[in-house]
PDB file of C-alpha atoms in Angstrom:
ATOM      1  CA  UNK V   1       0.000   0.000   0.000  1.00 84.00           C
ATOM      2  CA  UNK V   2       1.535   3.629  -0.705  1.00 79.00           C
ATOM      3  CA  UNK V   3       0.182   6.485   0.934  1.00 74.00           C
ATOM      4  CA  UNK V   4       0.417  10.066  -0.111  1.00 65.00           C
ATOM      5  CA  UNK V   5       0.032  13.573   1.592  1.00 70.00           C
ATOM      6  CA  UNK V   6       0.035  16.706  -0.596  1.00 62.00           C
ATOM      7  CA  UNK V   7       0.736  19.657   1.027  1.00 56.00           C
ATOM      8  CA  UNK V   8       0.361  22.746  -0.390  1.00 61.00           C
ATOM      9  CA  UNK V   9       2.426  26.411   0.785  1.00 64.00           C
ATOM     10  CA  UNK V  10       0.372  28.650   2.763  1.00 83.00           C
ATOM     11  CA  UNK V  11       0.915  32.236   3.109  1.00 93.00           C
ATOM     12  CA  UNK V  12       2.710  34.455   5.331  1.00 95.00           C
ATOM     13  CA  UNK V  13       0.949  37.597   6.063  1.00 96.00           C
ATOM     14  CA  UNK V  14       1.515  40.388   8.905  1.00 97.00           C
ATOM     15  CA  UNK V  15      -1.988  42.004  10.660  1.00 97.00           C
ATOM     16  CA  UNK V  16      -0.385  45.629  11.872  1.00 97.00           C
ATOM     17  CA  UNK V  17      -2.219  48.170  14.021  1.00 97.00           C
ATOM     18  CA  UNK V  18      -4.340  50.022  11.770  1.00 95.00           C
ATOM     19  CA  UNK V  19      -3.707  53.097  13.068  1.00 95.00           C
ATOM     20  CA  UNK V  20      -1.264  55.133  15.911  1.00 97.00           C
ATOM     21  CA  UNK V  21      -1.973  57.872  17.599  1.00 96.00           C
ATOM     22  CA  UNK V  22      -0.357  60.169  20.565  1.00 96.00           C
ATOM     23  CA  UNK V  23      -1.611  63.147  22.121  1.00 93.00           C
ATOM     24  CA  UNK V  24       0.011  65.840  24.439  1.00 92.00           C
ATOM     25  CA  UNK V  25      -0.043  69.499  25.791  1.00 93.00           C
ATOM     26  CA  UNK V  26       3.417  71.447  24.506  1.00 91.00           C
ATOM     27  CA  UNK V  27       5.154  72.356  27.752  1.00 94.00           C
ATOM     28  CA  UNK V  28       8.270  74.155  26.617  1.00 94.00           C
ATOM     29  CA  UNK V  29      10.811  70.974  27.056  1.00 97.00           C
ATOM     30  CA  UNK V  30      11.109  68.324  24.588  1.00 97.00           C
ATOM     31  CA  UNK V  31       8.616  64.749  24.937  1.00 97.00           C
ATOM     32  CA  UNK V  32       8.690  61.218  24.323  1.00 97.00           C
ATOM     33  CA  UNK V  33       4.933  60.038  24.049  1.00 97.00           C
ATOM     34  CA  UNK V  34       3.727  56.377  23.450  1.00 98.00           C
ATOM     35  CA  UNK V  35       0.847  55.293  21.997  1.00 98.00           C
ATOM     36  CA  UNK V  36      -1.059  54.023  24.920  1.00 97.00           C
ATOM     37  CA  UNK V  37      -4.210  52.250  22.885  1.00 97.00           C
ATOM     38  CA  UNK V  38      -3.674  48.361  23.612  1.00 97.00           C
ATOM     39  CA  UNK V  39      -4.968  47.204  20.239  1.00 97.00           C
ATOM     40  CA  UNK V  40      -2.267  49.317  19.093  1.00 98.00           C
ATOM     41  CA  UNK V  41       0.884  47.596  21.434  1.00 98.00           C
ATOM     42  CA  UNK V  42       0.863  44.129  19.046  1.00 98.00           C
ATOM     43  CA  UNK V  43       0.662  43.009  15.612  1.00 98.00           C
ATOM     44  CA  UNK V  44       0.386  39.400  14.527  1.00 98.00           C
ATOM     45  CA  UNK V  45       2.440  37.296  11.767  1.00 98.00           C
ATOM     46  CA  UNK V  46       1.380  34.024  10.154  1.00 97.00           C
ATOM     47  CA  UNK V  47       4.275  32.121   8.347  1.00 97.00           C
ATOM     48  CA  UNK V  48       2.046  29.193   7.376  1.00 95.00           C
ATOM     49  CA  UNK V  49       4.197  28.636   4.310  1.00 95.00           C
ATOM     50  CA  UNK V  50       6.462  25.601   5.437  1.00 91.00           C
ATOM     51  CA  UNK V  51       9.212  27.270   3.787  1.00 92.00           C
ATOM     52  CA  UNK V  52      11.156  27.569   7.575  1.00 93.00           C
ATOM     53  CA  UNK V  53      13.137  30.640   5.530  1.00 96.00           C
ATOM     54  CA  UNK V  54      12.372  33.031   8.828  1.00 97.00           C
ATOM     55  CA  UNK V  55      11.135  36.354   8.278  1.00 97.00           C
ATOM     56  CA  UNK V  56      11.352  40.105   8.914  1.00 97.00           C
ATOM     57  CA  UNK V  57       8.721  42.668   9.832  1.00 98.00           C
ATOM     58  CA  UNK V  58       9.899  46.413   8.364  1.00 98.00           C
ATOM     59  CA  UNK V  59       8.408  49.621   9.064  1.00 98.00           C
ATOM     60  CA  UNK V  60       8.791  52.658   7.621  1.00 98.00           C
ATOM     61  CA  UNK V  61       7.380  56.673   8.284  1.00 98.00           C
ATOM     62  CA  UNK V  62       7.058  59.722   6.431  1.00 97.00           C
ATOM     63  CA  UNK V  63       7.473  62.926   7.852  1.00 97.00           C
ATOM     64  CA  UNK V  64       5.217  63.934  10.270  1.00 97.00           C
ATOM     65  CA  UNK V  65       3.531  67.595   9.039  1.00 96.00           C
ATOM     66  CA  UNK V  66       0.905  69.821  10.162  1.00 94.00           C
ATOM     67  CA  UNK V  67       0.632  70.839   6.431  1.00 89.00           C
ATOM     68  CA  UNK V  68       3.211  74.173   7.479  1.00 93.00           C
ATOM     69  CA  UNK V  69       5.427  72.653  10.244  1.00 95.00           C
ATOM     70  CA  UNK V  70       7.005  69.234  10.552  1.00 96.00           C
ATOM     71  CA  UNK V  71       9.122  67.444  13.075  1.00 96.00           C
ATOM     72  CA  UNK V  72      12.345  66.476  12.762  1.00 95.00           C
ATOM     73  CA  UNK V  73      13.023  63.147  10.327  1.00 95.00           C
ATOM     74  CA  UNK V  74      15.834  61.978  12.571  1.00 94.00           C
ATOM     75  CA  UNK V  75      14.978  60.618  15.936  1.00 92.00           C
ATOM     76  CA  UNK V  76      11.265  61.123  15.624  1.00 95.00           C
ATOM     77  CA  UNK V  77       9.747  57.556  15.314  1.00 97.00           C
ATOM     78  CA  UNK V  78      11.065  55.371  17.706  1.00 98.00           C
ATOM     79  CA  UNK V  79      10.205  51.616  18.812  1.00 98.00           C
ATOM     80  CA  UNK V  80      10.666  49.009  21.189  1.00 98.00           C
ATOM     81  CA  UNK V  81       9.068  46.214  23.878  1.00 98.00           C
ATOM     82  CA  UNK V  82       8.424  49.239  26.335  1.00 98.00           C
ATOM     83  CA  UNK V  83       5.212  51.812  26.812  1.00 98.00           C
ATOM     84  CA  UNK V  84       7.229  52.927  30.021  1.00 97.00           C
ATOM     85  CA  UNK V  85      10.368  53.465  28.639  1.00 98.00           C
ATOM     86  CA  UNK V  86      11.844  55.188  25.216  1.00 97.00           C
ATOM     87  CA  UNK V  87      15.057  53.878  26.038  1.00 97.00           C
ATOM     88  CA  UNK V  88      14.340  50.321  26.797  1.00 98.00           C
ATOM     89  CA  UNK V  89      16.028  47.833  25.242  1.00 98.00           C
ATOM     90  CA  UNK V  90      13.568  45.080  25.530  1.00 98.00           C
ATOM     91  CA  UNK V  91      12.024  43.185  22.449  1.00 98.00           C
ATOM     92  CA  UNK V  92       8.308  42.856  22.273  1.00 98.00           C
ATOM     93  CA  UNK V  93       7.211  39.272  23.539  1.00 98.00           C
ATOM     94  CA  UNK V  94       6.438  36.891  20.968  1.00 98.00           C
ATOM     95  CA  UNK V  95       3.411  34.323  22.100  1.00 98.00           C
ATOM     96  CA  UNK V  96       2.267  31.353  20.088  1.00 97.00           C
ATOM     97  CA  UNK V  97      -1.775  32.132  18.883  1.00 93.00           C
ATOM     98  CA  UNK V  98      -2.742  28.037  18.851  1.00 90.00           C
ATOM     99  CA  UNK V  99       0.440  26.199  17.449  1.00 92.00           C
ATOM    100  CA  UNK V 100       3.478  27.815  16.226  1.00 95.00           C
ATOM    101  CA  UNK V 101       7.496  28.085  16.992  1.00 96.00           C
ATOM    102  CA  UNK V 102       8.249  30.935  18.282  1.00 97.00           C
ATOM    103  CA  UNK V 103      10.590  33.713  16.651  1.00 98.00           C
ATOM    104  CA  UNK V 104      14.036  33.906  17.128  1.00 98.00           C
ATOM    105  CA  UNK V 105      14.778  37.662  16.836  1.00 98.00           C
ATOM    106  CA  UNK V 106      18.035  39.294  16.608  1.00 98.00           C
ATOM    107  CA  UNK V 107      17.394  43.138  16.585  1.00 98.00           C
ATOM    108  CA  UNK V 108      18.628  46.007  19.072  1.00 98.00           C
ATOM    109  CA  UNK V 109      15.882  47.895  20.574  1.00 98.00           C
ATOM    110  CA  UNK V 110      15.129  50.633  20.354  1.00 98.00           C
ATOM    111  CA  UNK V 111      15.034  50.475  16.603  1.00 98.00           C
ATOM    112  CA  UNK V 112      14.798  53.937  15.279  1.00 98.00           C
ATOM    113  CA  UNK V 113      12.638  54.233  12.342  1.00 98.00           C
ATOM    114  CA  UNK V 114      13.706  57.797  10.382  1.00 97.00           C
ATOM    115  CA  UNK V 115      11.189  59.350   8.462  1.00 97.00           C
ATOM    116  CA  UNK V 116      11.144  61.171   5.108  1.00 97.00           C
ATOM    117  CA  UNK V 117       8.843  63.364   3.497  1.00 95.00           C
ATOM    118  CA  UNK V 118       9.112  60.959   0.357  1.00 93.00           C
ATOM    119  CA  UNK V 119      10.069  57.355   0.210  1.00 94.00           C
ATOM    120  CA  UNK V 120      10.975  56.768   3.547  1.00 97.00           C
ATOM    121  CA  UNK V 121      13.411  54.019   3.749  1.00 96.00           C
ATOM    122  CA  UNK V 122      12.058  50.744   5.964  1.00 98.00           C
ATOM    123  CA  UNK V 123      13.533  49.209   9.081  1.00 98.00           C
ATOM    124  CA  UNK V 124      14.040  45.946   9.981  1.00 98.00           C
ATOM    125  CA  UNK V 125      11.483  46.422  13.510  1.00 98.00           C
ATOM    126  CA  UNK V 126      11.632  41.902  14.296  1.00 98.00           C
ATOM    127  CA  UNK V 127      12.708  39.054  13.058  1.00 98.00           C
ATOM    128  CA  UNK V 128      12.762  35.487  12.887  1.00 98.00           C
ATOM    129  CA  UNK V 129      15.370  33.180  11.951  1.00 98.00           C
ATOM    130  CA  UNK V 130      15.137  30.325   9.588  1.00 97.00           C
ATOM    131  CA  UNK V 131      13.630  27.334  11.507  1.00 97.00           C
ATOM    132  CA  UNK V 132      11.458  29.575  13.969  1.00 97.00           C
ATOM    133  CA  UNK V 133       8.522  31.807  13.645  1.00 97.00           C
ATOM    134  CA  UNK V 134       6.565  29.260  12.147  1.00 97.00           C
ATOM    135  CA  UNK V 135       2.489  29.543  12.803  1.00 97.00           C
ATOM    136  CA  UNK V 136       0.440  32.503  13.798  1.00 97.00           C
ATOM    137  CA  UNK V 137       2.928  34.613  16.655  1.00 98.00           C
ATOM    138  CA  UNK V 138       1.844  37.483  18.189  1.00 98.00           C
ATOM    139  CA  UNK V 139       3.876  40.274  18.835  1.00 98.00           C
ATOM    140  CA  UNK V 140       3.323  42.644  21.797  1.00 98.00           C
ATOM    141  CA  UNK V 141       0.188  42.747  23.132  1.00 97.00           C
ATOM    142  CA  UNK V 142      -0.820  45.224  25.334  1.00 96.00           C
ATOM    143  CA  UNK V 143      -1.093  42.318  28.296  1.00 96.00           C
ATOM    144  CA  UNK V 144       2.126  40.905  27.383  1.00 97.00           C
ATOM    145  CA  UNK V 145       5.672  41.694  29.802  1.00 97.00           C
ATOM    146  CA  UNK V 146       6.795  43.712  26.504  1.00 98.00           C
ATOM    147  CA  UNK V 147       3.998  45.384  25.064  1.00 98.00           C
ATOM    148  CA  UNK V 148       4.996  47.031  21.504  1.00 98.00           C
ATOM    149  CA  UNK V 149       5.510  50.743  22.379  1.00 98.00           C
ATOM    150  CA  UNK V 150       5.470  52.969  19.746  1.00 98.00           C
ATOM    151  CA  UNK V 151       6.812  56.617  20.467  1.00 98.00           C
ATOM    152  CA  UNK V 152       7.396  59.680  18.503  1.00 97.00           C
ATOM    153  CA  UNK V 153       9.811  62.370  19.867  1.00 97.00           C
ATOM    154  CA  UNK V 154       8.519  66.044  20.222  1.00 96.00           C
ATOM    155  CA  UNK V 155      10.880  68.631  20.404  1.00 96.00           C
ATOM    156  CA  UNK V 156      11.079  71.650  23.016  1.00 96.00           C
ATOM    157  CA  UNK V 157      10.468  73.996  19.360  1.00 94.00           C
ATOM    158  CA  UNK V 158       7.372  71.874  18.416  1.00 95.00           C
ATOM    159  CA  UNK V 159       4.352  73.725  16.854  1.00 95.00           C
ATOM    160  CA  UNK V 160       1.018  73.333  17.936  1.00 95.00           C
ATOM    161  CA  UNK V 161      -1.374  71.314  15.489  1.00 94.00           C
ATOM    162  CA  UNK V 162      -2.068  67.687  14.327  1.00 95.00           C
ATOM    163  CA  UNK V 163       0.562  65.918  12.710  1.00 96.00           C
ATOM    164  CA  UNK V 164       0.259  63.456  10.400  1.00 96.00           C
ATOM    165  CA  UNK V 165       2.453  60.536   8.815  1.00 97.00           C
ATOM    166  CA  UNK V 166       2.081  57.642   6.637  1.00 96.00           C
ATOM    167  CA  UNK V 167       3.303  54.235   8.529  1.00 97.00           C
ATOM    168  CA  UNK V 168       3.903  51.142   6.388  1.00 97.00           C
ATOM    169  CA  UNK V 169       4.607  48.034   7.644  1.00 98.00           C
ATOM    170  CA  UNK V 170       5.162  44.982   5.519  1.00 97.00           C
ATOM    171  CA  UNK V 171       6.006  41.138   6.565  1.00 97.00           C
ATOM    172  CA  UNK V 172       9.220  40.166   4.078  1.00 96.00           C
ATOM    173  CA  UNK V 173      10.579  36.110   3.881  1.00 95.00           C
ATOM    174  CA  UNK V 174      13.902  35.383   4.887  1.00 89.00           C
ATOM    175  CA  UNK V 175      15.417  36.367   8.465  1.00 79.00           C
TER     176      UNK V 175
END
């Protein structure tokens, strides 16, 4: 008797926060604000390929304007496993959603993510090494030890208005 599986390749797809958001009164000294909405602190990659080639989550910013004033491109967008703490070096926790392996990651946090006001040039924000990150993982979570913390830097100079930037985030095979 001969027996035969076919299995086919799945995808591998990235669910990212649909939007951020901070919010602040200027007070003459420069501020590092997170974005404190939980559905905001995670996003959620599914390698269900059965390639085991690892994968990398990038992220990428453009300026953030008021339409007249704009902050600065470098050191603006910041992030990390930390809504306490800009300058934590922690990596948001991975958890397994059902069955998976969990990630092995190899960036430096914080990752600073600099913006431009055209083509903004992405950064490697997690990753996972061939062999690992197979399954649905979670990233963050806003009940998890590392919650993703997202922060943008204002400046002592900052104008007052609502500034605005275009995030991407895209979920790339290959650690």
């Amino acid at each position: 008797m001969t027996a035969t599986a076919a299995l086919t390749a799945g995808t591998l797809t990235l669910a990212a926060p649909a939007s951020l958001s901070w919010a602040t009164t200027l007070n003459g000294n420069n501020q590092s604000l997170v974005d404190t909405t939980a559905a905001d602190q995670q996003y959620t990659v599914n390698d269900a390929t059965g390639s085991g080639t690892g994968w990398h989550v990038t992220t990428s910013a453009t300026t953030f304007t008021n339409g007249t004033f704009t902050l600065p491109n470098a050191g603006t967008f910041v992030t990390n496993g930390s809504t306490s703490s800009i300058s934590s070096t922690n990596a948001p926790t991975a958890t397994c959603s059902g069955t998976c392996t969990l990630p092995t990651n190899s960036i430096t946090y914080p990752v600073a993510i600099t913006t431009a006001a055209a083509s903004p040039t992405p950064v490697t924000i997690y990753n996972a090494a061939a062999a690992s990150g197979l399954g649905e993982v979670v990233i963050g979570g806003s009940t998890a030890a590392n919650p993703v913390g997202w922060w943008v830097n204002i400046p002592a100079s900052a104008s007052a208005g609502s500034y605005t930037s275009t995030i991407t985030m895209a979920i790339i095979s290959g650690p």
